[in-house]
Structure formats: C-alpha cells, structure tokens
Coordinates of C-alpha atoms and ligand atoms in Angstrom, one line a residue:
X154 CA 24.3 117.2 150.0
X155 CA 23.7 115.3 146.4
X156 CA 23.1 117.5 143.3
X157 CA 19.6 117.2 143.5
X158 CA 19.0 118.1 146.8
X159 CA 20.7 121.2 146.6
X160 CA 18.8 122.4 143.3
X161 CA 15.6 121.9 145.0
X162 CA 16.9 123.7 148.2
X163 CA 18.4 126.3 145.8
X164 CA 14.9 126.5 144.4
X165 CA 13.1 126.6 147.8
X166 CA 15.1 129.7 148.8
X167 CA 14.7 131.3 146.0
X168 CA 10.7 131.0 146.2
X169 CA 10.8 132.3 149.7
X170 CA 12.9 135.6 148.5
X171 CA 10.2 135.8 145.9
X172 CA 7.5 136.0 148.5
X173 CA 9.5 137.7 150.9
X174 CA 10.0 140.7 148.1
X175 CA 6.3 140.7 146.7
X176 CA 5.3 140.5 150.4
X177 CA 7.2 143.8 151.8
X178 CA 5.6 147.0 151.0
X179 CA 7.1 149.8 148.7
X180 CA 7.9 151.8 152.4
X181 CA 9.7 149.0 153.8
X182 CA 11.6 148.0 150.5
X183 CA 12.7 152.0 150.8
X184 CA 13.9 151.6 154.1
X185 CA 15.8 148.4 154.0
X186 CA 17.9 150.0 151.2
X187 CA 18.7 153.3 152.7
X188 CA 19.8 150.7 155.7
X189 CA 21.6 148.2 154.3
X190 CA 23.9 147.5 157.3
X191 CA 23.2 145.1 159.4
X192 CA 25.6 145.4 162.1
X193 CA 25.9 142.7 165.2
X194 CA 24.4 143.9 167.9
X195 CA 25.9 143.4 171.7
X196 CA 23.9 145.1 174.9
X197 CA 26.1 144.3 178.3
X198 CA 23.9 145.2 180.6
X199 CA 25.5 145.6 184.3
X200 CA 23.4 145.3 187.4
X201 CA 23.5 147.7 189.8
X202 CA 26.5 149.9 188.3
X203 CA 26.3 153.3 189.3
X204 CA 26.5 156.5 186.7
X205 CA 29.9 157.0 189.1
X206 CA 31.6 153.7 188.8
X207 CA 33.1 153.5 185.6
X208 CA 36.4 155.3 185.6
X209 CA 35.5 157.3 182.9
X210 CA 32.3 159.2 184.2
X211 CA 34.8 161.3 186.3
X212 CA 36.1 158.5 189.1
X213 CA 39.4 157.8 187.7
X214 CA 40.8 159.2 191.1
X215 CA 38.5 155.7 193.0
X216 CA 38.1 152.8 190.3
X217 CA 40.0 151.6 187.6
X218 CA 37.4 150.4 184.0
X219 CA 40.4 150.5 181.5
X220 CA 38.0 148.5 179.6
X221 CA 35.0 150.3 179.7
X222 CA 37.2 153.6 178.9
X223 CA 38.0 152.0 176.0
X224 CA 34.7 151.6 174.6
X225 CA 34.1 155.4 175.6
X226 CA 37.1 156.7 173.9
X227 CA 35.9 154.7 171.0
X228 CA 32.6 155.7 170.7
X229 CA 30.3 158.1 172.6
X230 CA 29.7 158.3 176.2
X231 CA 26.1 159.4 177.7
X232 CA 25.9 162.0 180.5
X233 CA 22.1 161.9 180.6
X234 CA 20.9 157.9 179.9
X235 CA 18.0 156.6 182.0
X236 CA 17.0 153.1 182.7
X237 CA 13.2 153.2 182.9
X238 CA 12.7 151.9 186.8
X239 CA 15.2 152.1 189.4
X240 CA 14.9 148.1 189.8
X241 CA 16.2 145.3 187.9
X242 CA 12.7 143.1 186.6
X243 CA 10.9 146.3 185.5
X244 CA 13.9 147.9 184.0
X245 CA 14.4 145.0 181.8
X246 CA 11.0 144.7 180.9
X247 CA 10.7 148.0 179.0
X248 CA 14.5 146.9 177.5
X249 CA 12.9 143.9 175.8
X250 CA 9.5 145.0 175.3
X251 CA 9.6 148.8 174.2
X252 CA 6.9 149.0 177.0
X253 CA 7.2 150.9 180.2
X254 CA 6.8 148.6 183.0
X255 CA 4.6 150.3 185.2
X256 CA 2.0 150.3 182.9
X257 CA 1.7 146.1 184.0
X258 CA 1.3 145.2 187.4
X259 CA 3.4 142.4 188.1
X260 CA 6.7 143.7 187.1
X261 CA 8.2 144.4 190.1
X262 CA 11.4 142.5 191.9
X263 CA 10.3 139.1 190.4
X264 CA 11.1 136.0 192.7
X265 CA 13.3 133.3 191.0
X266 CA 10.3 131.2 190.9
X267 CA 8.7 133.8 188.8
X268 CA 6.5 132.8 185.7
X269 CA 7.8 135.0 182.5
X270 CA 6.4 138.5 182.8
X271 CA 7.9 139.3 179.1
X272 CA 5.6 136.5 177.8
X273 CA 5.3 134.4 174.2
X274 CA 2.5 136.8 173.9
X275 CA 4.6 139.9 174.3
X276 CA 6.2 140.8 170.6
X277 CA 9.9 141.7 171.9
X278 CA 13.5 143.0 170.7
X279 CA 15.3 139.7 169.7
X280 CA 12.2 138.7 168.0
X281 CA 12.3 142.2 166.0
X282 CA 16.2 141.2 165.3
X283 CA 14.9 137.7 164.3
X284 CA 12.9 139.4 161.8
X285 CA 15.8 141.1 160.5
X286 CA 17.5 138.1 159.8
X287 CA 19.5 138.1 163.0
X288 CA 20.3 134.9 165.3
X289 CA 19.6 136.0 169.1
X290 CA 21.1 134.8 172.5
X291 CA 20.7 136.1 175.9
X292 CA 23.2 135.2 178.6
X293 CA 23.6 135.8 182.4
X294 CA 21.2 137.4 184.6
X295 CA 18.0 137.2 183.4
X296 CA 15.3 137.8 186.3
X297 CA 12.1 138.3 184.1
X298 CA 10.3 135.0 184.9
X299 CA 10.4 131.3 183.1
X300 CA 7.6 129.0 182.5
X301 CA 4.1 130.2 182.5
X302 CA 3.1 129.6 185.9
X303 CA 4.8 130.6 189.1
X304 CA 5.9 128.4 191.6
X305 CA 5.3 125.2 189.1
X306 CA 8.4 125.4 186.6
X307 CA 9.8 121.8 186.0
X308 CA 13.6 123.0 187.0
X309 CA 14.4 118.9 186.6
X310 CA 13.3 118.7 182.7
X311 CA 12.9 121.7 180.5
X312 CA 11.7 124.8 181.6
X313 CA 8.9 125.8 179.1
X314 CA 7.9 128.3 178.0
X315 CA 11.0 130.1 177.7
X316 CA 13.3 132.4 176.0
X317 CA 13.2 130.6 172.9
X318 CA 9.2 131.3 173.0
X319 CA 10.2 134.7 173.3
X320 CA 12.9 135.5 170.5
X321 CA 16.3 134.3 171.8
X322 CA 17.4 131.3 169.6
X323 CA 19.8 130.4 172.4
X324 CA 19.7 131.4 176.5
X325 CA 22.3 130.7 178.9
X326 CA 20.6 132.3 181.8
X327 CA 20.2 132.8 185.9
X328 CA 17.1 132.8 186.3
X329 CA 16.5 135.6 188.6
X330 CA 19.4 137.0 190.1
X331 CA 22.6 135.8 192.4
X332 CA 20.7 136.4 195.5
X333 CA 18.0 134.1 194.9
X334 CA 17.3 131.0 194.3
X335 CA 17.7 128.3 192.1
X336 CA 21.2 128.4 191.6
X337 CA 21.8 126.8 188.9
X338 CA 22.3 127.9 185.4
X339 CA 19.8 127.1 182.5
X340 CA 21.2 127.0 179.0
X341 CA 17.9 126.4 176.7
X342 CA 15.6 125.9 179.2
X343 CA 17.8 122.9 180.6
X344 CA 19.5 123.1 183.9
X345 CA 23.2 122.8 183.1
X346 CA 25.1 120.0 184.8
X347 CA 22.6 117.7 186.1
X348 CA 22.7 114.0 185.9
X349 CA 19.5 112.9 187.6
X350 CA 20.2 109.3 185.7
X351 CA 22.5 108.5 187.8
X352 CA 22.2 110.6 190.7
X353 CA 18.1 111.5 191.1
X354 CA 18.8 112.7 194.7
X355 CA 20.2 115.7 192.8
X356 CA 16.8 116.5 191.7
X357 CA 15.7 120.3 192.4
X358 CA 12.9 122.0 193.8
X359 CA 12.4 125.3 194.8
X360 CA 9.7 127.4 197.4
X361 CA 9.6 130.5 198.1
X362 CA 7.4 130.1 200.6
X363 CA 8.5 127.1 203.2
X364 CA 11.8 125.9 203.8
X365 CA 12.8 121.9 203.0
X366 CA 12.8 119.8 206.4
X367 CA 16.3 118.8 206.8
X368 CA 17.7 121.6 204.9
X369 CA 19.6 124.6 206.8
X370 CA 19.2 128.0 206.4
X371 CA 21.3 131.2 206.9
X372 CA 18.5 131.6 209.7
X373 CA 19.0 128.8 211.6
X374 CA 22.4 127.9 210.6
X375 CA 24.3 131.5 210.3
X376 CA 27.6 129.2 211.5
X377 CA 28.0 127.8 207.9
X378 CA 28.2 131.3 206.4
X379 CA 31.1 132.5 204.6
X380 CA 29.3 136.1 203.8
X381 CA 26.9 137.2 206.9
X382 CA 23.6 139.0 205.7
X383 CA 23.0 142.3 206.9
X384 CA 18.8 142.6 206.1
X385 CA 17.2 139.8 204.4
X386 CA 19.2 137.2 202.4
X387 CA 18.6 134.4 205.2
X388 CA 16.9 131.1 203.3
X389 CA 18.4 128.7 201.6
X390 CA 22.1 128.1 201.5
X391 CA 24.4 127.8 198.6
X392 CA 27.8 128.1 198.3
X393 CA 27.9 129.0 201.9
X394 CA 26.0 131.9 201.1
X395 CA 22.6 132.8 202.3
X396 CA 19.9 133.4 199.7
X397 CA 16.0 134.5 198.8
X398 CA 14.4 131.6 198.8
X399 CA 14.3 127.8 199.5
X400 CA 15.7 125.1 197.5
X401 CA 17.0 121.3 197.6
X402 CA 19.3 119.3 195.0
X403 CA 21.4 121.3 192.2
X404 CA 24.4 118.8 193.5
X405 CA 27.1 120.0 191.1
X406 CA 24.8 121.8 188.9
X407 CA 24.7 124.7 191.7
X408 CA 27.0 127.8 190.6
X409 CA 30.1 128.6 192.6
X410 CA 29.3 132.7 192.8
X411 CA 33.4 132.9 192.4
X412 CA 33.0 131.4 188.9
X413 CA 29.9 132.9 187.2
X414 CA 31.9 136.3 185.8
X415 CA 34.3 133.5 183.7
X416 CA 31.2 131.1 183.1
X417 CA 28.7 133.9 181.3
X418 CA 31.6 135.4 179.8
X419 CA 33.0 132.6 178.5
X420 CA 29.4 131.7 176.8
X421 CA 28.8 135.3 175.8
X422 CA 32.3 134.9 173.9
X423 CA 31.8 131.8 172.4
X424 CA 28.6 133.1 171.1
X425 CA 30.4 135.8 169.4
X426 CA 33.0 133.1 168.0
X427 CA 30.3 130.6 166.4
X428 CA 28.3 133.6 165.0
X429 CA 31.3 135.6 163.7
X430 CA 31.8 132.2 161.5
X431 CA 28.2 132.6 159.7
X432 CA 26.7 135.1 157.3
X433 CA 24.1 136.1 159.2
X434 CA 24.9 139.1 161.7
X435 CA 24.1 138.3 165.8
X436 CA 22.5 140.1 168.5
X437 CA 23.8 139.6 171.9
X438 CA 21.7 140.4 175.6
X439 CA 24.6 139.3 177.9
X440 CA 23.6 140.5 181.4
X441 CA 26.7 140.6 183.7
X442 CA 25.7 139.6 187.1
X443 CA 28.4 142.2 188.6
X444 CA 27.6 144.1 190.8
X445 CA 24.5 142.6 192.2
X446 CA 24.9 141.1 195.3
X447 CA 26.5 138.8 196.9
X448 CA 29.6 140.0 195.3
X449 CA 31.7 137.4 195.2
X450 CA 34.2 137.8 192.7
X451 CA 37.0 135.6 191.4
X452 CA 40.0 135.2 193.4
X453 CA 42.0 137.1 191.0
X454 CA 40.1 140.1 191.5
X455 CA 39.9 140.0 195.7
X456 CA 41.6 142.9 197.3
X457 CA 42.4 144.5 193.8
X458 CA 40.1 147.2 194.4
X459 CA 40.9 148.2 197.9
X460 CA 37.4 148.7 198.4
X461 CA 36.6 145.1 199.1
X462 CA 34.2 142.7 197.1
X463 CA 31.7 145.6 195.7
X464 CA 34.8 147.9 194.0
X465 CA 36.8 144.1 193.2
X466 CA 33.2 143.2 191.3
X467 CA 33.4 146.1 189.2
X468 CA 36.9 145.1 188.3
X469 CA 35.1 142.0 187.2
X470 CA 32.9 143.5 185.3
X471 CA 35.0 145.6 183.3
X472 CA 37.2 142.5 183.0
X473 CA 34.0 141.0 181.1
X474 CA 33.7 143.8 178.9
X475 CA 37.3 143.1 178.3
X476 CA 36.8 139.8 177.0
X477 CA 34.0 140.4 175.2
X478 CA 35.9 143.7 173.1
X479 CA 38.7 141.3 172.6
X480 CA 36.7 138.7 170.7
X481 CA 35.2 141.4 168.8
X482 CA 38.8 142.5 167.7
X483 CA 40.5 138.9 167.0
X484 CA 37.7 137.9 164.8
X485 CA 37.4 141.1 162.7
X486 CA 34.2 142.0 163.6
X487 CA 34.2 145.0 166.2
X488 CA 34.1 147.7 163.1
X489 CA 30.5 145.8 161.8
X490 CA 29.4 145.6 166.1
X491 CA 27.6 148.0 167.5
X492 CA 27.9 147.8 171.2
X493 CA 26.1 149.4 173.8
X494 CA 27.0 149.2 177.7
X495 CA 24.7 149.9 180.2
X496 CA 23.0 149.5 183.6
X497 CA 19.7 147.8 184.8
X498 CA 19.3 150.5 187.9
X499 CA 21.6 152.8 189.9
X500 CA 23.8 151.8 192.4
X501 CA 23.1 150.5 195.8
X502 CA 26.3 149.9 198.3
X503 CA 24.8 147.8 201.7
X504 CA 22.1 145.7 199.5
X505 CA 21.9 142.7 202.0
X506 CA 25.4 141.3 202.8
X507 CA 27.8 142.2 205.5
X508 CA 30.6 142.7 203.0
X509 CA 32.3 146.0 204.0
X510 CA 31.0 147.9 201.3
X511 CA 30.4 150.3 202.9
X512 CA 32.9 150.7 205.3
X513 CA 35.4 150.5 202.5
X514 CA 33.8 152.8 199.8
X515 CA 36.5 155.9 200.8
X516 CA 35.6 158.8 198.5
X517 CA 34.3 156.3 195.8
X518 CA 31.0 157.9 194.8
X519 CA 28.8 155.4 193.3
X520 CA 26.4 158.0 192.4
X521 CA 28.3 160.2 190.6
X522 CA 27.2 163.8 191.5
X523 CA 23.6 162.4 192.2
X524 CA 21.1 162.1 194.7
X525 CA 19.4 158.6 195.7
X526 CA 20.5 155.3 194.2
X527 CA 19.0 152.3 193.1
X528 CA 15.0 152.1 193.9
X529 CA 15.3 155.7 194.1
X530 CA 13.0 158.0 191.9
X531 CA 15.7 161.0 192.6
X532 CA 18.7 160.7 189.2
X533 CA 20.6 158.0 190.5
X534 CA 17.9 155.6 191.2
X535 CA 17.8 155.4 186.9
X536 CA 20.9 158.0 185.6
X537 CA 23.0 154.9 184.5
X538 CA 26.5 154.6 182.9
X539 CA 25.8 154.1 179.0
X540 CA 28.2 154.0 176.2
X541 CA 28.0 152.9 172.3
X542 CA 30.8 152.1 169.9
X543 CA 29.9 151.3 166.8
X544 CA 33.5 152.3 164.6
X545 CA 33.1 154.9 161.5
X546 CA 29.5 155.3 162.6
X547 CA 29.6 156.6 166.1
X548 CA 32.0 159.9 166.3
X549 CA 34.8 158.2 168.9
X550 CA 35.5 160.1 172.3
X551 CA 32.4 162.3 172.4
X552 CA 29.9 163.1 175.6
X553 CA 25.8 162.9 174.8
X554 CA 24.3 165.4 177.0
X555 CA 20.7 164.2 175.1
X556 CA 18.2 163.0 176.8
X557 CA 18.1 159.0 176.2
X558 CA 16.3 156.6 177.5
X559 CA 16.7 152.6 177.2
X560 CA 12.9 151.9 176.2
X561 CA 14.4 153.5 172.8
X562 CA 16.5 150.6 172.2
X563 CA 13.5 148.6 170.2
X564 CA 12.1 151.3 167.8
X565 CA 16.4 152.8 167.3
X566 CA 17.1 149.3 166.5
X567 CA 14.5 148.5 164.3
X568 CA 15.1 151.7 162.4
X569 CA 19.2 150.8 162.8
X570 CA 18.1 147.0 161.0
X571 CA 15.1 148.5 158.9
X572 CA 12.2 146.9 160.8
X573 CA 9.1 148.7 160.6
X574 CA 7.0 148.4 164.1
X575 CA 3.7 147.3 163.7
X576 CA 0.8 148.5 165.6
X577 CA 1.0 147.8 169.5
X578 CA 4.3 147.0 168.9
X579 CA 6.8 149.1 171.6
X580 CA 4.5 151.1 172.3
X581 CA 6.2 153.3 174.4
X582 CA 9.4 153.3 172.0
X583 CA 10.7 155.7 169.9
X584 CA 13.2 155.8 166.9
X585 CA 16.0 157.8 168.4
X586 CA 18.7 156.4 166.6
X587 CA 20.4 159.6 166.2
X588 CA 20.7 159.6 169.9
X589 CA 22.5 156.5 170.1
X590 CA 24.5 156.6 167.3
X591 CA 25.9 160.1 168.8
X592 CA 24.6 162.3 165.8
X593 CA 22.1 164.1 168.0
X594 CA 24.1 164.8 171.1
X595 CA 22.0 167.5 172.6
X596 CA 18.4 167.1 172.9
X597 CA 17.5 163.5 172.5
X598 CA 14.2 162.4 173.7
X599 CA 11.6 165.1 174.5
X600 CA 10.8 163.6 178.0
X601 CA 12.0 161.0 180.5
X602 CA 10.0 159.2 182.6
X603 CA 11.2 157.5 185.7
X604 CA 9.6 155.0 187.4
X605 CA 10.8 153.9 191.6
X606 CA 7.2 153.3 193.4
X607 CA 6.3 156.7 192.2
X608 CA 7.5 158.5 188.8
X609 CA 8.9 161.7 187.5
X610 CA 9.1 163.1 184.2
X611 CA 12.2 165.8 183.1
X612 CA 11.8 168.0 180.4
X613 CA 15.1 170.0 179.3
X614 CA 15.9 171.2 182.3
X615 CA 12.6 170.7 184.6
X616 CA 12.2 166.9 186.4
X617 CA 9.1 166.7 188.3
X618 CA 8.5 164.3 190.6
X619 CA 4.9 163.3 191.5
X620 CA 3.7 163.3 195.5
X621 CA 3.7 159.5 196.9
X622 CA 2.9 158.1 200.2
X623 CA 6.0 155.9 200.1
X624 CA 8.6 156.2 202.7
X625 CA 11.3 159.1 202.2
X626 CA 14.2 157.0 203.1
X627 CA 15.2 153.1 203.0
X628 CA 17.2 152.6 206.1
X629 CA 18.5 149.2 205.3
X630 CA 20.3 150.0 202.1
X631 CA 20.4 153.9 203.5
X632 CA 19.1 155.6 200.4
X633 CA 17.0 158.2 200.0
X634 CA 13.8 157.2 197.5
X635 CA 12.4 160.5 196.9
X636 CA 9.2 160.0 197.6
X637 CA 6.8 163.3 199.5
X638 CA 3.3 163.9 199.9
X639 CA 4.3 166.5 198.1
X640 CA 4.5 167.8 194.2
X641 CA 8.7 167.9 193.7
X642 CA 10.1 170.3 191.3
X643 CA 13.8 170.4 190.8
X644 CA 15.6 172.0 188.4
X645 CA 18.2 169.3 187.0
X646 CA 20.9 172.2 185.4
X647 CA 21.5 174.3 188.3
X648 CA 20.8 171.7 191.6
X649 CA 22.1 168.5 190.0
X650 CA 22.1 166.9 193.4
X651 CA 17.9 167.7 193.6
X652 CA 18.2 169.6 196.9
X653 CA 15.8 172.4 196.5
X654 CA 12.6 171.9 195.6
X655 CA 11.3 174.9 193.5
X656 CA 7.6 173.4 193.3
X657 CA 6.6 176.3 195.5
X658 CA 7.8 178.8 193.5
X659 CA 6.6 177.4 190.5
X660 CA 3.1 176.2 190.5
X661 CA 2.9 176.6 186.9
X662 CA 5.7 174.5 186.2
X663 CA 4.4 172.2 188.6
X664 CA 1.0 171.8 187.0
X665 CA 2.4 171.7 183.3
X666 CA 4.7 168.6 183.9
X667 CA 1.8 166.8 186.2
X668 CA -0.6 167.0 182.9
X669 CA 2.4 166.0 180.6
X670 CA 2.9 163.1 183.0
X671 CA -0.8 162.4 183.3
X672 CA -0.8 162.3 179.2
X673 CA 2.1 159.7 178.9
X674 CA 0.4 157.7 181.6
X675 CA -3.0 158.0 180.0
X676 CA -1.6 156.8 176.2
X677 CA 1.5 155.2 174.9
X678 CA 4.2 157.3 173.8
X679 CA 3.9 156.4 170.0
X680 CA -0.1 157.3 169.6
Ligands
NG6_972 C1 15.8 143.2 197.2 C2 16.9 142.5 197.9 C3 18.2 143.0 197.3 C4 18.2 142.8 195.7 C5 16.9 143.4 195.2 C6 16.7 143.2 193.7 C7 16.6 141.9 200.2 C8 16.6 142.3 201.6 N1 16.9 142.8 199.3 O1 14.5 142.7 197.7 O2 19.3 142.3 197.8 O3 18.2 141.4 195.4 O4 15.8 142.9 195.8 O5 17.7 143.8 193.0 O6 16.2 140.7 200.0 S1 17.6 144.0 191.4 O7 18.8 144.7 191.0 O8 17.6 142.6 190.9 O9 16.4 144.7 191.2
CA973 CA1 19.8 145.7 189.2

C-alpha cells in the first residue's frame, strides 16, 4: 500500500471511530468500559452426549474424557445445565436465537433438505459477536436448514441464503446431521470437493420424498450394508451406510463417516490458528457430530471403549476437544478463550443402527442418575454435560448447582462483549453471566423450561411437568418421554430419578407452576 493510500485509509477509519463514538449512547459507552475484555469465544457443542458420559460427571468407573476433565478441573463444571428441547433443531434454535423454539412451529427434527429455520430475518448470536467486533465461524453439524425454500436448495452451485446471511463470516457445515442426507460437507455455502467441470455426472440432488431410479437403498439392498438399521435409517446409501433420505452424485465429495471427527476438527483448529494471528478476537460454533448416529468412528478409536462404536465415539469426541484445547495452548491464547462445552439433547443408546450399543453399554449410565433421555421431557431428555473455562476469570475445579440454561448464552455474552440487546432481540434470553462465569454457583436462573412434545418448568426444587396426550414410552429407542394425561409434580432434590409424582398431594404446587408456565408461554422472558 503507497503513502497515500494508507493516509486516506488512516483517515477513513478514523471517521468511522468518530461516528461509531458519537453514535453509542452514554449507557453503552459505560458498559463497554467496565468490559473491556473481549475474550475469544469457543462453544463445542456435542450431540447426543449424555449428563453421564463425561468421565467427570461421576463415570470415571465406565468412560474415559481425560480431555473434557481437563476443562472441568480448569474451570467450572455444571450439575444443573439444560438445553432448551430434548432434540437437536430446536435446541439449537434457542442457542442461536435467544428464542425458545417452541414458540415457532417448524422447529422440530428438520430434514437435510430443510430451508433455514434460524433465518436472515432472525437477529442471532454471531451477528451479536459481529457487532462486537468479532470474526464468526460455525463448523460441523449444523441441522437448522439452508437456503430459503425447502426441497429447492442448489446443492451443485451455492447454497443461498446461508450462514453468512445469518452472522457466521465462515461455515464449514453438515447440513443436517450424519444420518441424513446430503452427505457432503458445505464450506461457505459450497459443496466441498466437487468437480462438476469435469465430471457433471457428480452432480447432486436430493428428495426426501422418492427414491432415484437406479439408485439402491438400505431397503431394497440391505446386502451392501456395513452397519444394519434397527428402526428407520433405510434410504439412500452412503458410505455403505443407510440414511434419511434420497440422494444421487456427491462422487468424492460424499463424507467417509470414519473421517469427519479429523475433518471438522481439523477446520475448527485452523480456524483458531488464522484468527489467533489477527487483532480482532473469534467466536467459534464447532458442532461435533459425536455421538449422533451412525457412529462410526475413526479406526484409531474402534474397540477402545469396550463398549463398541457409541462409547469409541465419545472417545472421539473428547479427542476433539483435545485438539481444540491444544491449539488454544500452543498459540497463547487459551487464558484470553472462554470455552464452553456442551450438549444439543440428552442421550439416546439404540437411535436407529444395529450397532451393539446397547448390548455393550455394561454399567455405563448415559443418563447419569436421571430419568428419560433424549426426546424425553423427564431431566435427561435436556440435563446436559456443560462446562466453562475461561482462566483467572472462572474459579478452576468448582461444581454449579445453579440453575442454567443455554438460551442464556446470547444476553451472558452480549453482557460478557458489552452488547446491549435491542428490543425483540433474544427475547427469551437473559444476562446470567454470573452463572456462567461460576460467580453465582447456587441459584442461577429463576426457572427452567423444558421443551420434548410437552414442557415442564422447575423452580428451586419443584419441576412440573404439564399433562400431554403423547405416548409414555418410545419403544424403538426404549426411552421413557414423560408424557401423562396427567399434571406431574416431582420434586427434583429428594426423587432425582422423577419416580413419584407428588401432584396429588400438592394441588397447590401443581396450580402455581401451571400459571408460571402459562405466563412464560404467554410473554417472552425479558418483558
Ligand atoms: C430421528 C432419527 C434419529 C435421529 C433423530 C434426530 C429415525 C428412526 N430416527 O427421527 O436417528 O436422527 O431423528 O436426532 O430416523 S437429533 O439429535 O439430530 O435431534
Ligand atoms: Ca442431538
């Protein structure tokens, strides 16, 4: 750059601090100075790990996480964290959005073929950390939609809109989840690794709702599996692995499920590397696709576990973490990171694939001490694992027994970045900052709401759960959902495990956390 040029870029910056300054209101000026720290920001997100299967949430006896006990003894470790839904697309949606999902119908299970359901309309967390001068990326499992009608994304050009139309300045992304198609990877709305020039009959489509003449299918071809399905799971086939949905092409561009642990690791870490190199501080949304099925982990990791592929995915993912903490430390920069670790949902063991999960799980408790699992409205439908390290500013080695609930994340980090929410903005999240930083380690949040079909709300030690006409019990994954015709009243201190119902014996209780429930469904939790 000559002389010149820089002057007049010199004097172009200068004139948008200027405006920037005279622009930000006495309150916000305030606020940016008593937070001056901007640390990076890293959310791992795990799908479908269970409050029991990190090591240290009291299964040291059945799984080894030497890396995830790491970032506990570090930094403080949550007995009492909720996801918002016991699914994946809603859960995600109030992560992103400050919004709880059930309040939008659409954002259930989302097909791969999905159009965005956090939308460029939607003002969301990266574009709050944009604001704060922060570059963005999400990597790995994404399964919140792309494009902005279903069914019609261009999967051989660029998927538009996209995550860059929603605050994420880069995206290396599956678009739903392992189990469904396409099954590819899409870095910046571009499948990675096709060369249609030269090989068009690569080109992909995608239907969820007829299969490709010509094509075979775990149905009609169950002799080319490598992993058998055990309920659902029976379309397409990829990697010798049947799948949700029906697609052609992908040629080399389809994933190998053996490689994607390395593959979004790799990206999440040379994320870390490029941003750790500029001035401005990063916040990382890497998604680990462990342990979601199919659970197909890397070679290294087979028969590690002795649980077969569901506990050898969990080695995976801790391996992740691993490599993500180590980047941190060999560039300087894990003291200035926060990093929070959590889960989408609870924990499911026979989720469509014969893969002896659950013949092999031994006294491993997914669960922990809970009842239910993932889609569950009972605790471990939503109780997930959830740490957060940040060093000097989170006390190391402590347990939270606050309440604390992942649709906090927006309004804790825009206090944590000194973003002030405008109206509409999160509505449903709340500055508990002190929660996650492990200063308030007691109370936390005066309510959680879960959401599986039905929803519950738990105050101190009351959870309510409201009367549904959805079934009591999903055979095929063999969890119990909670749901009865009747009002449920447990109380969470002395029946952990939600086995006596005390509605009955407490009708007042009964009514006082229907109307509370009633009142957060009826208005957003920041009115
Ligand atoms: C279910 C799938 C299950 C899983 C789940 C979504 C079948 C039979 N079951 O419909 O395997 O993919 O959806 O999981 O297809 S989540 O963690 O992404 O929400
Ligand atoms: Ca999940």
């Amino acid at each position: 750059m000559n002389n010149q040029k820089l002057n007049l870029s010199l004097l172009a910056s200068l004139a948008l601090c200027t405006a920037g300054a005279q622009a930000a209101s006495p309150a916000s000026r305030t606020k940016a100075k008593t937070n001056p720290a901007k640390p990076n920001v890293v959310i791992i997100l795990a799908d479908d790990l269970g409050f029991g299967d990190i090591a240290c949430n009291g299964s040291f006896n059945t799984i080894a996480t030497p890396n995830v006990d790491r970032l506990a003894a570090q930094g403080v470790r949550f007995a009492n964290a909720h996801a918002t839904a016991a699914t994946s697309t809603p859960a995600r949606y109030s992560i992103l959005t400050g919004e709880y999902a059930w309040r939008r119908p659409g954002t259930g299970i989302a097909p791969g073929d999905a159009a965005m359901i956090v939308t460029p309309q939607h003002q969301t967390l990266p574009e709050m950390m944009q604001r704060a001068g922060y570059t963005t990326a999400a990597i790995g499992k994404w399964h919140l939609g792309l494009g902005d009608k279903a069914g019609q994304q261009d999967w051989n050009g660029v998927v538009t809109p996209g995550l860059k139309d929603i605050g994420f300045d880069y995206s290396y992304i599956m678009a739903a989840t392992a189990d469904r198609v396409p099954c590819v990877y899409i870095e910046n709305g571009k499948v990675v690794g096709l060369d249609l020039e030269n090989h068009p009959e690569d080109s992909i489509h995608v239907s969820y709702s007829k299969p490709f003449p010509g094509e075979p299918t775990g149905r009609k071809n169950p002799e080319l599996l490598k992993m058998k399905a055990s309920h659902g799971h029976d379309m397409a086939i990829v990697n010798g692995i049947g799948r949700i949905g029906y697609m052609t092409g992908g040629g080399p561009a389809l994933w190998v499920d053996e490689n994607i642990a390395d593959t979004i690791t790799n990206r999440a870490v040379q994320f870390i590397e490029r941003e750790a190199k500029k001035d401005d501080p990063f916040f990382l949304y890497f998604c680990t696709n462990d342990v979601h099925v199919p659970r197909s982990p890397h070679e290294r990791f087979v028969g590690k576990s002795g649980m077969g592929p569901r506990g050898d995915a969990i080695l995976q993912f801790d391996w992740s973490v691993g490599k993500v903490l180590d980047a941190l430390d060999s560039l300087g920069i894990a003291d200035n990171t926060l990093v929070i670790l959590s889960s989408d949902n609870g924990p499911v063991v026979d989720d469509g694939y014969q893969d002896r999960a659950v013949e092999l799980l031994g006294d491993h408790k997914p669960w922990g001490r809970f009842r239910g699992g993932k889609y569950s409205i009972f605790e471990a439908g939503t109780r997930v694992p959830a740490i957060a390290r940040w060093p000097k500013h989170i006390p190391a080695g402590k347990v939270s027994d606050a309440a604390a609930s992942q649709v906090d994340w927006f309004a804790s980090l825009a206090a944590l970045v000194g973003q002030e929410l405008s109206e509409g903005e999160a509505p449903d999240s709340r500055d508990h900052l002190e929660v996650w930083l492990g200063k308030d380690r007691k109370k936390g949040r005066a309510y959680i709401v879960e959401n599986a079909g039905t929803l519950s709300i738990t105050v101190d030690d009351w959870k309510y759960i409201a009367p549904s006409n959805g079934a009591a019990k999903d055979n095929n994954v063999n969890i119990e959902l909670g749901n009865s015709k009747e009002p449920q009243l447990y109380n969470l201190v002395e029946d952990m495990g939600e086995r006596n119902n005390l509605a009955a014996q407490y009708p007042e209780k009964v009514a006082e956390l229907a109307a509370m429930l009633e009142g957060v469904r009826k208005t957003n939790d920041r009115k």
